[in-house]
Amino acid sequence: MDFKNAIIMTDLDGTLLNTYRGVSNAVKYTLEFYGLPIPKEKEMRKYLGPPLRDSFSRFAGIPDEKLDEAIAKFREYYFDKGTLQYEFFEDLKPSFNKLRSMGCKLAVATSKLEKGAFIILEDAGIMDEFDFICGSTQDESRSTKAQVVAHVLKHFEITDKSEVLLIGDRDNDIIGAHENGIKCCGFLSGFGSREEMEEYGADYIVNYISDIFEIL
């Protein structure tokens, strides 16, 4: 990969920032509303990454006719209290500074509501690290990771997809990247597992963001 022409996309939850506390608290708030059991941490971590509609359907068994309500309850808590409940991954800023110095363009590609992505990135002080930030839309016209990635590719008017890489920590990152014909680097410090990365065919697997310099 020619770094001077490269576009590095990164997921947000579990890749840029450890958002477990805020997201898990919002999930608990939602499940308690329905009187559903609260999962232990291992199961709770599954909620971080995929679109909310998929997570509440797959993991909580909330019926289709209740999913809009469930998403609204989640956002009720998240935008009131959960957005800023996050922690940094230690090597984040140095790695991005190095990528930018090498000529890479950086983008955020997240299934998180775009409004929430802007709030959290601005609070974290890393908004200016990115050339473009893309998330899901309120009306769900852009909700899957594949749709988000496609929008980023369109923004940059990409012609050579071999110069694009998505870094993410869940299966939907790999699926979204491959559906758009780009490679995905699985990030093990996030919320997924090596087994998940291997099962869905991540092109690379790293423990830390700084490890990408060894594979590219």
Short mmCIF file of C-alpha atoms in Angstrom, two decimals:
data_model
loop_
_atom_site.label_atom_id
_atom_site.label_comp_id
_atom_site.label_asym_id
_atom_site.label_seq_id
_atom_site.Cartn_x
_atom_site.Cartn_y
_atom_site.Cartn_z
CA MET A 1 0.00 0.00 0.00
CA ASP A 2 1.28 3.47 -0.94
CA PHE A 3 0.73 5.49 2.23
CA LYS A 4 0.78 8.77 0.29
CA ASN A 5 -2.41 7.72 -1.50
CA ALA A 6 -3.96 5.57 1.21
CA ILE A 7 -7.34 6.05 2.83
CA ILE A 8 -7.46 4.54 6.32
CA MET A 9 -11.01 4.14 7.63
CA THR A 10 -11.60 3.23 11.23
CA ASP A 11 -14.60 2.08 13.21
CA LEU A 12 -15.38 4.07 16.38
CA ASP A 13 -16.80 1.86 19.16
CA GLY A 14 -14.05 -0.46 20.34
CA THR A 15 -11.53 0.73 17.76
CA LEU A 16 -11.01 4.45 18.22
CA LEU A 17 -12.35 4.57 21.74
CA ASN A 18 -13.39 2.12 24.43
CA THR A 19 -17.08 3.05 24.65
CA TYR A 20 -18.15 -0.05 26.56
CA ARG A 21 -19.43 1.75 29.66
CA GLY A 22 -21.69 4.20 27.84
CA VAL A 23 -23.10 1.70 25.36
CA SER A 24 -23.61 -1.08 27.92
CA ASN A 25 -25.39 1.31 30.28
CA ALA A 26 -27.72 2.36 27.47
CA VAL A 27 -28.39 -1.29 26.61
CA LYS A 28 -29.17 -2.05 30.28
CA TYR A 29 -31.54 0.92 30.39
CA THR A 30 -33.35 -0.41 27.32
CA LEU A 31 -33.56 -4.03 28.47
CA GLU A 32 -34.80 -2.98 31.91
CA PHE A 33 -37.60 -1.04 30.20
CA TYR A 34 -38.80 -4.31 28.66
CA GLY A 35 -38.17 -6.36 31.79
CA LEU A 36 -35.54 -8.42 29.98
CA PRO A 37 -32.53 -10.03 31.71
CA ILE A 38 -29.28 -8.06 31.74
CA PRO A 39 -26.47 -10.07 30.11
CA LYS A 40 -23.07 -10.58 31.69
CA GLU A 41 -20.12 -8.70 30.24
CA LYS A 42 -19.14 -11.33 27.65
CA GLU A 43 -22.64 -11.29 26.14
CA MET A 44 -23.03 -7.54 26.59
CA ARG A 45 -19.93 -6.90 24.48
CA LYS A 46 -21.79 -8.34 21.48
CA TYR A 47 -23.95 -5.23 21.43
CA LEU A 48 -20.98 -3.00 20.67
CA GLY A 49 -20.38 -2.57 16.97
CA PRO A 50 -23.40 -3.85 15.02
CA PRO A 51 -26.36 -1.59 14.22
CA LEU A 52 -28.78 -1.32 17.16
CA ARG A 53 -31.65 -2.87 15.21
CA ASP A 54 -29.61 -6.01 14.57
CA SER A 55 -28.31 -6.22 18.14
CA PHE A 56 -31.67 -5.87 19.87
CA SER A 57 -33.22 -8.39 17.50
CA ARG A 58 -30.40 -10.99 17.58
CA PHE A 59 -29.26 -10.78 21.18
CA ALA A 60 -32.33 -9.65 23.12
CA GLY A 61 -35.06 -11.17 20.98
CA ILE A 62 -37.01 -7.91 20.81
CA PRO A 63 -39.72 -8.36 18.14
CA ASP A 64 -39.64 -6.32 14.93
CA GLU A 65 -42.62 -4.18 15.88
CA LYS A 66 -40.80 -3.04 19.06
CA LEU A 67 -37.38 -2.29 17.55
CA ASP A 68 -38.05 1.37 16.76
CA GLU A 69 -39.15 1.88 20.35
CA ALA A 70 -36.09 0.01 21.67
CA ILE A 71 -33.72 2.16 19.60
CA ALA A 72 -35.45 5.29 20.87
CA LYS A 73 -35.04 4.12 24.50
CA PHE A 74 -31.36 3.39 23.91
CA ARG A 75 -30.78 6.85 22.47
CA GLU A 76 -32.76 8.44 25.28
CA TYR A 77 -30.14 7.26 27.76
CA TYR A 78 -27.13 7.42 25.46
CA PHE A 79 -27.46 11.05 24.41
CA ASP A 80 -28.33 12.13 27.94
CA LYS A 81 -25.59 10.27 29.83
CA GLY A 82 -23.78 7.59 27.83
CA THR A 83 -22.09 9.44 25.00
CA LEU A 84 -19.18 10.70 27.09
CA GLN A 85 -18.66 7.50 29.07
CA TYR A 86 -15.56 6.32 27.19
CA GLU A 87 -11.82 5.75 27.55
CA PHE A 88 -8.90 6.21 25.17
CA PHE A 89 -6.81 3.43 23.70
CA GLU A 90 -3.26 4.48 24.65
CA ASP A 91 -1.54 4.44 21.25
CA LEU A 92 -4.35 6.15 19.33
CA LYS A 93 -3.05 9.68 18.82
CA PRO A 94 0.62 8.80 18.12
CA SER A 95 -0.44 6.26 15.49
CA PHE A 96 -2.77 8.66 13.72
CA ASN A 97 -0.18 11.42 13.82
CA LYS A 98 2.28 9.06 12.15
CA LEU A 99 -0.24 8.02 9.48
CA ARG A 100 -1.04 11.63 8.68
CA SER A 101 2.67 12.52 8.51
CA MET A 102 3.08 9.72 5.96
CA GLY A 103 0.38 11.26 3.78
CA CYS A 104 -2.62 9.05 4.63
CA LYS A 105 -6.12 10.41 4.69
CA LEU A 106 -8.13 9.28 7.70
CA ALA A 107 -11.86 8.68 7.97
CA VAL A 108 -14.28 7.40 10.58
CA ALA A 109 -16.78 4.80 9.35
CA THR A 110 -19.16 3.91 12.17
CA SER A 111 -22.58 2.33 12.52
CA LYS A 112 -23.12 4.75 15.42
CA LEU A 113 -25.58 7.55 14.72
CA GLU A 114 -23.55 10.28 13.04
CA LYS A 115 -24.77 12.84 15.58
CA GLY A 116 -23.31 10.73 18.39
CA ALA A 117 -20.04 10.23 16.53
CA PHE A 118 -19.50 13.98 16.21
CA ILE A 119 -20.29 14.57 19.90
CA ILE A 120 -17.88 11.92 21.17
CA LEU A 121 -15.04 12.72 18.75
CA GLU A 122 -15.24 16.42 19.57
CA ASP A 123 -15.25 15.73 23.30
CA ALA A 124 -12.26 13.38 22.90
CA GLY A 125 -10.35 16.10 21.09
CA ILE A 126 -9.68 13.99 18.02
CA MET A 127 -12.20 15.46 15.57
CA ASP A 128 -9.47 17.27 13.63
CA GLU A 129 -7.53 14.03 13.11
CA PHE A 130 -9.99 13.00 10.41
CA ASP A 131 -10.60 14.17 6.85
CA PHE A 132 -14.11 12.77 6.88
CA ILE A 133 -16.51 11.35 9.48
CA CYS A 134 -19.42 9.15 8.49
CA GLY A 135 -22.02 7.42 10.63
CA SER A 136 -25.54 6.09 10.33
CA THR A 137 -28.51 8.39 9.73
CA GLN A 138 -31.50 9.05 11.96
CA ASP A 139 -33.93 7.77 9.31
CA GLU A 140 -31.82 4.59 8.84
CA SER A 141 -31.35 5.25 5.14
CA ARG A 142 -27.69 4.62 5.94
CA SER A 143 -27.48 2.10 8.76
CA THR A 144 -25.29 -0.90 7.87
CA LYS A 145 -21.50 -0.77 7.92
CA ALA A 146 -21.50 -1.57 4.19
CA GLN A 147 -23.63 1.52 3.50
CA VAL A 148 -21.39 3.67 5.67
CA VAL A 149 -18.23 2.42 3.96
CA ALA A 150 -19.79 2.99 0.54
CA HIS A 151 -20.56 6.59 1.49
CA VAL A 152 -16.94 7.17 2.56
CA LEU A 153 -15.66 5.70 -0.72
CA LYS A 154 -18.03 7.97 -2.64
CA HIS A 155 -16.89 11.02 -0.68
CA PHE A 156 -13.24 10.42 -1.57
CA GLU A 157 -14.09 9.43 -5.16
CA ILE A 158 -12.03 6.26 -4.77
CA THR A 159 -10.88 4.59 -7.99
CA ASP A 160 -8.19 2.27 -6.60
CA LYS A 161 -9.66 0.25 -3.72
CA SER A 162 -6.32 -1.45 -3.09
CA GLU A 163 -5.27 1.80 -1.39
CA VAL A 164 -8.11 1.64 1.16
CA LEU A 165 -8.19 -0.18 4.50
CA LEU A 166 -10.86 -0.39 7.18
CA ILE A 167 -9.81 -1.05 10.79
CA GLY A 168 -12.55 -2.55 12.96
CA ASP A 169 -13.20 -4.93 15.83
CA ARG A 170 -16.40 -6.78 14.88
CA ASP A 171 -17.76 -9.06 12.17
CA ASN A 172 -19.86 -6.28 10.64
CA ASP A 173 -16.68 -4.31 9.95
CA ILE A 174 -15.23 -7.19 7.94
CA ILE A 175 -18.51 -7.79 6.12
CA GLY A 176 -18.95 -4.09 5.34
CA ALA A 177 -15.42 -3.77 4.02
CA HIS A 178 -15.55 -6.87 1.84
CA GLU A 179 -18.97 -5.98 0.42
CA ASN A 180 -17.32 -2.81 -0.86
CA GLY A 181 -14.23 -4.57 -2.21
CA ILE A 182 -11.74 -3.27 0.34
CA LYS A 183 -9.59 -5.01 2.95
CA CYS A 184 -10.30 -5.06 6.68
CA CYS A 185 -7.87 -5.20 9.58
CA GLY A 186 -9.33 -6.86 12.68
CA PHE A 187 -8.52 -5.05 15.94
CA LEU A 188 -8.28 -7.35 18.97
CA SER A 189 -8.17 -4.68 21.68
CA GLY A 190 -11.81 -3.94 20.91
CA PHE A 191 -14.97 -5.96 21.49
CA GLY A 192 -14.52 -8.85 19.08
CA SER A 193 -12.34 -11.94 19.33
CA ARG A 194 -9.65 -13.52 17.19
CA GLU A 195 -12.10 -16.35 16.45
CA GLU A 196 -14.62 -13.83 15.14
CA MET A 197 -11.98 -12.09 13.01
CA GLU A 198 -10.81 -15.38 11.53
CA GLU A 199 -14.32 -16.73 10.97
CA TYR A 200 -15.34 -13.70 8.92
CA GLY A 201 -12.07 -13.49 7.02
CA ALA A 202 -10.26 -10.41 8.26
CA ASP A 203 -7.37 -9.71 5.91
CA TYR A 204 -5.11 -8.76 8.81
CA ILE A 205 -5.41 -9.08 12.59
CA VAL A 206 -3.60 -6.80 15.06
CA ASN A 207 -3.63 -6.28 18.81
CA TYR A 208 -3.04 -2.52 18.77
CA ILE A 209 -3.56 0.32 16.32
CA SER A 210 0.21 0.87 16.18
CA ASP A 211 0.63 -2.69 14.82
CA ILE A 212 -0.75 -1.70 11.42
CA PHE A 213 2.64 -0.27 10.47
CA GLU A 214 4.01 -3.82 10.56
CA ILE A 215 1.44 -5.21 8.11
CA LEU A 216 1.18 -2.47 5.50
#
